[in-house]
Amino acid sequence: MQHLSSCFCLVAVLVQRVLADAALVFDADDYNSGYYGANPNQTYYSSDIVSPLLQVNEWDKGRTDSDTIRVYQLLIPTPFSNAPYIFLALASPLGTESGPVILRADDLSLVYAEPKWPNAHNAHVGTLHGTDYLVFFEGVQRNGQWAGQCLIYDSSYELVHNITAKGINASVDIHECQMTTSGSVLITVYQPIIYDLTPVGGPPNGELVDNIAQEIDVETGELLWTWRASDHYDLADSYVKYKASPGGWDFFHMNSIDRSAEGNFLINSRHTHTVTYVDGSTGDIIWTLGGKKNDFRDISDGNALSFGWQHHARFHDDDLTQVTFFDNHNVSTTPDCTVNCSRGLHLQLDFEDMTVQVVNEYFHPHSLVTGFMGSYQSTPNGNTLVGWGPNPTFTEYTPDGECVLDVQFDAWAPPSGGRGNYRAFKMDWKGFPSWEPSIASTAAGSALNGSTGSNVFVSWNGATEVKSWQLLRGGTPESVVSLSMLVSRAGFETKLAVKAGSRYVRALALDAEGQVLGVTSIVDLRTNKAVPDPESVV
Ligand SMILES: *[C@@H]1O[C@H](CO)[C@@H](O)[C@H](O)[C@H]1NC(C)=O
Ligand SMILES: *[C@@H]1O[C@H](CO)[C@@H](O)[C@H](O)[C@H]1NC(C)=O
Ligand SMILES: *[C@@H]1O[C@H](CO)[C@@H](O)[C@H](O)[C@H]1NC(C)=O
Ligand SMILES: *[C@@H]1O[C@H](CO)[C@@H](O)[C@H](O)[C@H]1NC(C)=O
Ligand SMILES: *[C@@H]1O[C@H](CO)[C@@H](O)[C@H](O)[C@H]1NC(C)=O
Ligand SMILES: *[C@@H]1O[C@H](CO)[C@@H](O)[C@H](O)[C@H]1NC(C)=O
């Protein structure tokens, strides 16, 4: 929490705000026509990270969910917002910029990227005993199936739990890796089995991809619950025609699991077009929404039950009468659809009359069909954030359906294949990396003998609490102590202009109260190289 006094003094000594990040793009025509390259990106001086250059199609700042981290804007301290960060996990055609990605919601600048995980999906914040963790899936593709782990990192980005499938010779699948509010994690497992496929015209000993839902205790690794789709669904419930395929026929395609407070489960199946509520003790199906065994009557003229190929089904609230999901509605992916476009779908269920109706549907302003992936999140302030899978964008809507944020992280359909994103979230997060902040300089030699000085760039991958940077400089590494200007964070990377005269510099990363969070190494402005730390600093 902020204190009024520290806010005042910080505002008083701020010197300047210099941008180092590339500016956001506000020109959809240029962006989508390839003006910024095939996969628009930006690089940094102080980091090897390559991050997407963002195109802003819509941004009504004041109406998005708590997008301002208003520390400096007002002299009156403002509470931190509910959902000030955007969580993505980019699948990149180039593989060099993928991994979990966190952006600030108030300026869309990069906060964290970890490209060492090439196949990260579903990055989100989970809470265990009141402590927040960064959770995501990471794995590899084998025989058409994903095999990996559900990884749980603490606020210093150290791995604390590595969740694997239990009691089964198969790995965690890509589709779900979700912390619950009761100390467990939900995972999907795709397991090839030999199965009688004669009901769908296959062989009696055919290959089937069975789908298993597992709930696992995060701390003990104990298997708490398991449910197998083939025990409860008929093969003929699938909308995907049987075809012998390497790794088996994927009849069900489970892609999300949610847990209710009483310990039952909401299971989403893309290939049967069903959202199923399952009894946590017996495994029996309590009700089925959609598909061939639907239990509900559509009182929205067919608009509620017309969904299909859907993703990311969640209960909207604790009384379990509303569900939300991303209705792909189609298996192809294109912008500019005219019919059967994809949508974020919010449905109301009535268990007395067994009816379903549309509460809200959110189409993309650019009319998109998303054939796979996609997400729907109800943000803390009641807005809705929709992720569009292989269509490289995320979109936020107010409850009355107005789009107040639409940001692209790639052109619509770049020839080399675009960046996709499985799910998008807006959440709160505090990151205190275990590594130190980075520093780099340009214009070698000029600080000593030129008149233009040097540019020093600082960044700290993953740090959320840095509000300003302070440069220390000196003629020798030992004398890099004199306090210099204070510059407020100006994006992922902040540029500090150094006048000619000092050969050695380093920077301190400060929080909102002026406390030092981290110290960079010392850089020699003559060589632009780091020099050993004389250990006499600060
Ligand atoms: C970044 O953009 C450049 C210029 O268009 C392109 O050549 C390069 O492949 C892109 N890199 C990544 C990692 O997307
Ligand atoms: C998680 O555990 C699996 C199985 O033991 C292992 O293969 C994998 O490398 C681990 N992941 C990390 C990030 O440590
Ligand atoms: C586990 O599955 C793999 C392939 O999926 C197979 O090669 C291996 O033999 C299995 N192990 C056991 C113990 O069944
Ligand atoms: C739209 O989807 C419905 C199913 O919801 C389907 O019956 C119809 O043929 C589709 N229309 C087009 C033009 O594809
Ligand atoms: C899927 O979308 C494409 C492109 O908009 C459209 O031509 C096709 O009819 C749609 N198919 C269905 C089944 O809705
Ligand atoms: C500036 O200093 C560097 C490093 O000592 C030297 O290499 C360079 O020649 C000097 N440039 C000028 C213009 O004096």
mmCIF file of N, CA, C and O in Angstrom, residues 123-190:
data_model
loop_
_atom_site.group_PDB
_atom_site.id
_atom_site.type_symbol
_atom_site.label_atom_id
_atom_site.label_comp_id
_atom_site.label_asym_id
_atom_site.label_seq_id
_atom_site.Cartn_x
_atom_site.Cartn_y
_atom_site.Cartn_z
ATOM 1 N N ALA A 123 -0.961 -19.667 -19.264
ATOM 2 C CA ALA A 123 -0.304 -18.993 -18.135
ATOM 3 C C ALA A 123 -1.352 -18.205 -17.344
ATOM 4 O O ALA A 123 -2.107 -17.419 -17.920
ATOM 5 N N HIS A 124 -1.412 -18.466 -16.036
ATOM 6 C CA HIS A 124 -2.377 -17.764 -15.195
ATOM 7 C C HIS A 124 -1.876 -17.764 -13.758
ATOM 8 O O HIS A 124 -0.906 -18.447 -13.429
ATOM 9 N N VAL A 125 -2.543 -16.984 -12.919
ATOM 10 C CA VAL A 125 -2.176 -16.933 -11.506
ATOM 11 C C VAL A 125 -3.097 -17.872 -10.734
ATOM 12 O O VAL A 125 -4.312 -17.820 -10.886
ATOM 13 N N GLY A 126 -2.504 -18.731 -9.938
ATOM 14 C CA GLY A 126 -3.272 -19.600 -9.055
ATOM 15 C C GLY A 126 -2.917 -19.253 -7.619
ATOM 16 O O GLY A 126 -1.830 -18.736 -7.356
ATOM 17 N N THR A 127 -3.839 -19.534 -6.699
ATOM 18 C CA THR A 127 -3.602 -19.175 -5.302
ATOM 19 C C THR A 127 -3.641 -20.405 -4.415
ATOM 20 O O THR A 127 -4.541 -21.245 -4.533
ATOM 21 N N LEU A 128 -2.650 -20.524 -3.558
ATOM 22 C CA LEU A 128 -2.569 -21.640 -2.618
ATOM 23 C C LEU A 128 -2.267 -21.057 -1.251
ATOM 24 O O LEU A 128 -1.252 -20.373 -1.093
ATOM 25 N N HIS A 129 -3.125 -21.326 -0.260
ATOM 26 C CA HIS A 129 -2.974 -20.772 1.092
ATOM 27 C C HIS A 129 -2.721 -19.260 1.050
ATOM 28 O O HIS A 129 -1.834 -18.750 1.744
ATOM 29 N N GLY A 130 -3.423 -18.553 0.176
ATOM 30 C CA GLY A 130 -3.310 -17.102 0.136
ATOM 31 C C GLY A 130 -2.089 -16.569 -0.601
ATOM 32 O O GLY A 130 -1.905 -15.363 -0.701
ATOM 33 N N THR A 131 -1.264 -17.456 -1.136
ATOM 34 C CA THR A 131 -0.078 -17.002 -1.871
ATOM 35 C C THR A 131 -0.296 -17.236 -3.365
ATOM 36 O O THR A 131 -0.820 -18.280 -3.760
ATOM 37 N N ASP A 132 0.108 -16.250 -4.167
ATOM 38 C CA ASP A 132 -0.089 -16.356 -5.617
ATOM 39 C C ASP A 132 1.067 -17.084 -6.294
ATOM 40 O O ASP A 132 2.233 -16.889 -5.937
ATOM 41 N N TYR A 133 0.717 -17.858 -7.299
ATOM 42 C CA TYR A 133 1.711 -18.592 -8.086
ATOM 43 C C TYR A 133 1.432 -18.402 -9.573
ATOM 44 O O TYR A 133 0.288 -18.244 -9.980
ATOM 45 N N LEU A 134 2.495 -18.451 -10.348
ATOM 46 C CA LEU A 134 2.360 -18.434 -11.806
ATOM 47 C C LEU A 134 2.291 -19.887 -12.275
ATOM 48 O O LEU A 134 3.182 -20.684 -11.971
ATOM 49 N N VAL A 135 1.211 -20.218 -12.983
ATOM 50 C CA VAL A 135 0.944 -21.607 -13.370
ATOM 51 C C VAL A 135 0.850 -21.687 -14.889
ATOM 52 O O VAL A 135 0.202 -20.841 -15.517
ATOM 53 N N PHE A 136 1.509 -22.672 -15.478
ATOM 54 C CA PHE A 136 1.312 -22.891 -16.916
ATOM 55 C C PHE A 136 1.690 -24.319 -17.292
ATOM 56 O O PHE A 136 2.380 -25.011 -16.551
ATOM 57 N N PHE A 137 1.213 -24.735 -18.467
ATOM 58 C CA PHE A 137 1.571 -26.043 -19.017
ATOM 59 C C PHE A 137 2.815 -25.870 -19.877
ATOM 60 O O PHE A 137 2.975 -24.870 -20.565
ATOM 61 N N GLU A 138 3.684 -26.867 -19.848
ATOM 62 C CA GLU A 138 4.809 -26.905 -20.781
ATOM 63 C C GLU A 138 5.010 -28.340 -21.217
ATOM 64 O O GLU A 138 4.957 -29.257 -20.385
ATOM 65 N N GLY A 139 5.232 -28.546 -22.506
ATOM 66 C CA GLY A 139 5.413 -29.920 -22.959
ATOM 67 C C GLY A 139 5.877 -30.009 -24.391
ATOM 68 O O GLY A 139 6.251 -29.016 -25.008
ATOM 69 N N VAL A 140 5.856 -31.221 -24.895
ATOM 70 C CA VAL A 140 6.263 -31.469 -26.280
ATOM 71 C C VAL A 140 5.171 -32.273 -26.973
ATOM 72 O O VAL A 140 4.348 -32.918 -26.314
ATOM 73 N N GLN A 141 5.181 -32.230 -28.291
ATOM 74 C CA GLN A 141 4.199 -32.983 -29.061
ATOM 75 C C GLN A 141 4.809 -34.309 -29.509
ATOM 76 O O GLN A 141 5.929 -34.325 -30.034
ATOM 77 N N ARG A 142 4.087 -35.407 -29.230
ATOM 78 C CA ARG A 142 4.549 -36.743 -29.597
ATOM 79 C C ARG A 142 3.393 -37.499 -30.216
ATOM 80 O O ARG A 142 2.336 -37.581 -29.599
ATOM 81 N N ASN A 143 3.578 -38.043 -31.397
ATOM 82 C CA ASN A 143 2.516 -38.800 -32.082
ATOM 83 C C ASN A 143 1.184 -38.046 -32.080
ATOM 84 O O ASN A 143 0.139 -38.621 -31.800
ATOM 85 N N GLY A 144 1.247 -36.772 -32.331
ATOM 86 C CA GLY A 144 0.024 -35.993 -32.413
ATOM 87 C C GLY A 144 -0.565 -35.599 -31.065
ATOM 88 O O GLY A 144 -1.544 -34.872 -31.012
ATOM 89 N N GLN A 145 0.001 -36.102 -29.947
ATOM 90 C CA GLN A 145 -0.512 -35.719 -28.620
ATOM 91 C C GLN A 145 0.522 -34.877 -27.877
ATOM 92 O O GLN A 145 1.713 -35.041 -28.091
ATOM 93 N N TRP A 146 0.031 -34.045 -26.989
ATOM 94 C CA TRP A 146 0.933 -33.250 -26.167
ATOM 95 C C TRP A 146 1.253 -34.010 -24.883
ATOM 96 O O TRP A 146 0.379 -34.633 -24.287
ATOM 97 N N ALA A 147 2.506 -33.947 -24.481
ATOM 98 C CA ALA A 147 2.936 -34.611 -23.263
ATOM 99 C C ALA A 147 3.802 -33.632 -22.485
ATOM 100 O O ALA A 147 4.799 -33.132 -23.007
ATOM 101 N N GLY A 148 3.382 -33.339 -21.254
ATOM 102 C CA GLY A 148 4.154 -32.359 -20.499
ATOM 103 C C GLY A 148 3.843 -32.370 -19.037
ATOM 104 O O GLY A 148 3.479 -33.409 -18.465
ATOM 105 N N GLN A 149 4.004 -31.194 -18.434
ATOM 106 C CA GLN A 149 3.769 -31.025 -17.003
ATOM 107 C C GLN A 149 3.022 -29.721 -16.763
ATOM 108 O O GLN A 149 3.045 -28.830 -17.594
ATOM 109 N N CYS A 150 2.401 -29.677 -15.603
ATOM 110 C CA CYS A 150 1.762 -28.447 -15.159
ATOM 111 C C CYS A 150 2.734 -27.842 -14.139
ATOM 112 O O CYS A 150 2.987 -28.430 -13.091
ATOM 113 N N LEU A 151 3.307 -26.696 -14.487
ATOM 114 C CA LEU A 151 4.386 -26.107 -13.688
ATOM 115 C C LEU A 151 3.873 -24.951 -12.839
ATOM 116 O O LEU A 151 3.080 -24.132 -13.309
ATOM 117 N N ILE A 152 4.329 -24.897 -11.602
ATOM 118 C CA ILE A 152 3.857 -23.884 -10.661
ATOM 119 C C ILE A 152 5.066 -23.129 -10.106
ATOM 120 O O ILE A 152 5.933 -23.720 -9.452
ATOM 121 N N TYR A 153 5.125 -21.836 -10.399
ATOM 122 C CA TYR A 153 6.254 -20.990 -10.013
ATOM 123 C C TYR A 153 5.832 -19.994 -8.943
ATOM 124 O O TYR A 153 4.707 -19.487 -8.970
ATOM 125 N N ASP A 154 6.772 -19.669 -8.051
ATOM 126 C CA ASP A 154 6.453 -18.661 -7.035
ATOM 127 C C ASP A 154 6.740 -17.256 -7.569
ATOM 128 O O ASP A 154 7.130 -17.086 -8.729
ATOM 129 N N SER A 155 6.579 -16.256 -6.721
ATOM 130 C CA SER A 155 6.694 -14.881 -7.195
ATOM 131 C C SER A 155 8.131 -14.499 -7.545
ATOM 132 O O SER A 155 8.363 -13.460 -8.143
ATOM 133 N N SER A 156 9.109 -15.345 -7.189
ATOM 134 C CA SER A 156 10.479 -15.059 -7.637
ATOM 135 C C SER A 156 10.809 -15.869 -8.893
ATOM 136 O O SER A 156 11.950 -15.918 -9.308
ATOM 137 N N TYR A 157 9.796 -16.504 -9.472
ATOM 138 C CA TYR A 157 9.923 -17.299 -10.699
ATOM 139 C C TYR A 157 10.790 -18.536 -10.482
ATOM 140 O O TYR A 157 11.503 -18.980 -11.375
ATOM 141 N N GLU A 158 10.739 -19.061 -9.260
ATOM 142 C CA GLU A 158 11.395 -20.333 -8.973
ATOM 143 C C GLU A 158 10.332 -21.425 -9.019
ATOM 144 O O GLU A 158 9.231 -21.239 -8.470
ATOM 145 N N LEU A 159 10.667 -22.547 -9.655
ATOM 146 C CA LEU A 159 9.728 -23.664 -9.746
ATOM 147 C C LEU A 159 9.487 -24.253 -8.361
ATOM 148 O O LEU A 159 10.440 -24.589 -7.658
ATOM 149 N N VAL A 160 8.224 -24.349 -7.949
ATOM 150 C CA VAL A 160 7.941 -24.958 -6.649
ATOM 151 C C VAL A 160 7.174 -26.282 -6.766
ATOM 152 O O VAL A 160 7.302 -27.141 -5.904
ATOM 153 N N HIS A 161 6.385 -26.447 -7.832
ATOM 154 C CA HIS A 161 5.679 -27.715 -8.020
ATOM 155 C C HIS A 161 5.677 -28.078 -9.497
ATOM 156 O O HIS A 161 5.469 -27.219 -10.352
ATOM 157 N N ASN A 162 5.905 -29.335 -9.747
ATOM 158 C CA ASN A 162 5.917 -29.869 -11.109
ATOM 159 C C ASN A 162 4.908 -31.008 -11.112
ATOM 160 O O ASN A 162 5.167 -32.090 -10.611
ATOM 161 N N ILE A 163 3.726 -30.730 -11.630
ATOM 162 C CA ILE A 163 2.624 -31.688 -11.516
ATOM 163 C C ILE A 163 2.602 -32.622 -12.717
ATOM 164 O O ILE A 163 2.531 -32.166 -13.868
ATOM 165 N N THR A 164 2.639 -33.906 -12.438
ATOM 166 C CA THR A 164 2.563 -34.910 -13.494
ATOM 167 C C THR A 164 1.288 -35.736 -13.289
ATOM 168 O O THR A 164 0.682 -35.692 -12.222
ATOM 169 N N ALA A 165 0.899 -36.483 -14.317
ATOM 170 C CA ALA A 165 -0.294 -37.324 -14.207
ATOM 171 C C ALA A 165 -0.009 -38.450 -13.218
ATOM 172 O O ALA A 165 1.126 -38.874 -13.073
ATOM 173 N N LYS A 166 -1.063 -38.905 -12.545
ATOM 174 C CA LYS A 166 -0.864 -39.894 -11.479
ATOM 175 C C LYS A 166 -1.561 -41.220 -11.786
ATOM 176 O O LYS A 166 -2.704 -41.223 -12.267
ATOM 177 N N GLY A 167 -0.862 -42.319 -11.488
ATOM 178 C CA GLY A 167 -1.457 -43.652 -11.581
ATOM 179 C C GLY A 167 -1.794 -44.074 -12.993
ATOM 180 O O GLY A 167 -2.674 -44.902 -13.213
ATOM 181 N N ILE A 168 -1.113 -43.507 -13.957
ATOM 182 C CA ILE A 168 -1.453 -43.788 -15.348
ATOM 183 C C ILE A 168 -0.181 -43.594 -16.165
ATOM 184 O O ILE A 168 0.610 -42.697 -15.870
ATOM 185 N N ASN A 169 0.015 -44.448 -17.147
ATOM 186 C CA ASN A 169 1.215 -44.337 -17.971
ATOM 187 C C ASN A 169 0.968 -43.338 -19.099
ATOM 188 O O ASN A 169 0.859 -43.696 -20.267
ATOM 189 N N ALA A 170 0.827 -42.080 -18.732
ATOM 190 C CA ALA A 170 0.609 -41.015 -19.719
ATOM 191 C C ALA A 170 0.966 -39.685 -19.071
ATOM 192 O O ALA A 170 1.059 -39.591 -17.839
ATOM 193 N N SER A 171 1.160 -38.665 -19.885
ATOM 194 C CA SER A 171 1.602 -37.358 -19.376
ATOM 195 C C SER A 171 0.448 -36.365 -19.323
ATOM 196 O O SER A 171 -0.619 -36.606 -19.886
ATOM 197 N N VAL A 172 0.700 -35.258 -18.675
ATOM 198 C CA VAL A 172 -0.265 -34.160 -18.671
ATOM 199 C C VAL A 172 -0.392 -33.655 -20.105
ATOM 200 O O VAL A 172 0.596 -33.504 -20.811
ATOM 201 N N ASP A 173 -1.620 -33.438 -20.508
ATOM 202 C CA ASP A 173 -1.897 -32.941 -21.846
ATOM 203 C C ASP A 173 -1.999 -31.413 -21.800
ATOM 204 O O ASP A 173 -2.175 -30.818 -20.743
ATOM 205 N N ILE A 174 -1.910 -30.816 -22.952
ATOM 206 C CA ILE A 174 -1.823 -29.367 -23.079
ATOM 207 C C ILE A 174 -3.095 -28.623 -22.644
ATOM 208 O O ILE A 174 -3.043 -27.449 -22.303
ATOM 209 N N HIS A 175 -4.247 -29.304 -22.641
ATOM 210 C CA HIS A 175 -5.495 -28.529 -22.615
ATOM 211 C C HIS A 175 -5.902 -27.938 -21.283
ATOM 212 O O HIS A 175 -6.582 -26.927 -21.244
ATOM 213 N N GLU A 176 -5.515 -28.603 -20.190
ATOM 214 C CA GLU A 176 -5.889 -28.015 -18.896
ATOM 215 C C GLU A 176 -4.752 -28.182 -17.909
ATOM 216 O O GLU A 176 -4.049 -29.203 -17.896
ATOM 217 N N CYS A 177 -4.582 -27.164 -17.085
ATOM 218 C CA CYS A 177 -3.572 -27.131 -16.037
ATOM 219 C C CYS A 177 -4.031 -25.923 -15.235
ATOM 220 O O CYS A 177 -3.690 -24.803 -15.522
ATOM 221 N N GLN A 178 -4.938 -26.201 -14.289
ATOM 222 C CA GLN A 178 -5.661 -25.113 -13.649
ATOM 223 C C GLN A 178 -5.654 -25.307 -12.142
ATOM 224 O O GLN A 178 -6.052 -26.354 -11.642
ATOM 225 N N MET A 179 -5.208 -24.286 -11.423
ATOM 226 C CA MET A 179 -5.268 -24.334 -9.961
ATOM 227 C C MET A 179 -6.712 -24.133 -9.545
ATOM 228 O O MET A 179 -7.415 -23.300 -10.103
ATOM 229 N N THR A 180 -7.156 -24.887 -8.539
ATOM 230 C CA THR A 180 -8.473 -24.650 -7.968
ATOM 231 C C THR A 180 -8.294 -23.767 -6.735
ATOM 232 O O THR A 180 -7.168 -23.464 -6.350
ATOM 233 N N THR A 181 -9.395 -23.425 -6.101
ATOM 234 C CA THR A 181 -9.293 -22.630 -4.875
ATOM 235 C C THR A 181 -9.153 -23.535 -3.657
ATOM 236 O O THR A 181 -9.144 -23.071 -2.529
ATOM 237 N N SER A 182 -9.047 -24.854 -3.870
ATOM 238 C CA SER A 182 -8.965 -25.763 -2.725
ATOM 239 C C SER A 182 -7.653 -26.538 -2.690
ATOM 240 O O SER A 182 -7.617 -27.684 -2.245
ATOM 241 N N GLY A 183 -6.582 -25.916 -3.193
ATOM 242 C CA GLY A 183 -5.260 -26.529 -3.033
ATOM 243 C C GLY A 183 -4.960 -27.647 -4.005
ATOM 244 O O GLY A 183 -4.039 -28.433 -3.790
ATOM 245 N N SER A 184 -5.743 -27.730 -5.069
ATOM 246 C CA SER A 184 -5.497 -28.790 -6.043
ATOM 247 C C SER A 184 -5.287 -28.191 -7.425
ATOM 248 O O SER A 184 -5.495 -26.999 -7.654
ATOM 249 N N VAL A 185 -4.872 -29.050 -8.328
ATOM 250 C CA VAL A 185 -4.716 -28.628 -9.711
ATOM 251 C C VAL A 185 -5.478 -29.624 -10.578
ATOM 252 O O VAL A 185 -5.562 -30.816 -10.253
ATOM 253 N N LEU A 186 -6.116 -29.117 -11.640
ATOM 254 C CA LEU A 186 -6.884 -29.966 -12.551
ATOM 255 C C LEU A 186 -6.096 -30.117 -13.841
ATOM 256 O O LEU A 186 -5.599 -29.123 -14.389
ATOM 257 N N ILE A 187 -5.971 -31.370 -14.292
ATOM 258 C CA ILE A 187 -5.235 -31.615 -15.534
ATOM 259 C C ILE A 187 -6.023 -32.539 -16.455
ATOM 260 O O ILE A 187 -6.828 -33.352 -16.007
ATOM 261 N N THR A 188 -5.759 -32.383 -17.748
ATOM 262 C CA THR A 188 -6.279 -33.332 -18.731
ATOM 263 C C THR A 188 -5.148 -34.282 -19.115
ATOM 264 O O THR A 188 -3.987 -33.888 -19.160
ATOM 265 N N VAL A 189 -5.528 -35.537 -19.367
ATOM 266 C CA VAL A 189 -4.564 -36.529 -19.840
ATOM 267 C C VAL A 189 -5.165 -37.164 -21.092
ATOM 268 O O VAL A 189 -6.339 -37.555 -21.082
ATOM 269 N N TYR A 190 -4.406 -37.228 -22.170
ATOM 270 C CA TYR A 190 -4.854 -37.898 -23.396
ATOM 271 C C TYR A 190 -4.087 -39.207 -23.478
ATOM 272 O O TYR A 190 -2.864 -39.207 -23.530
#
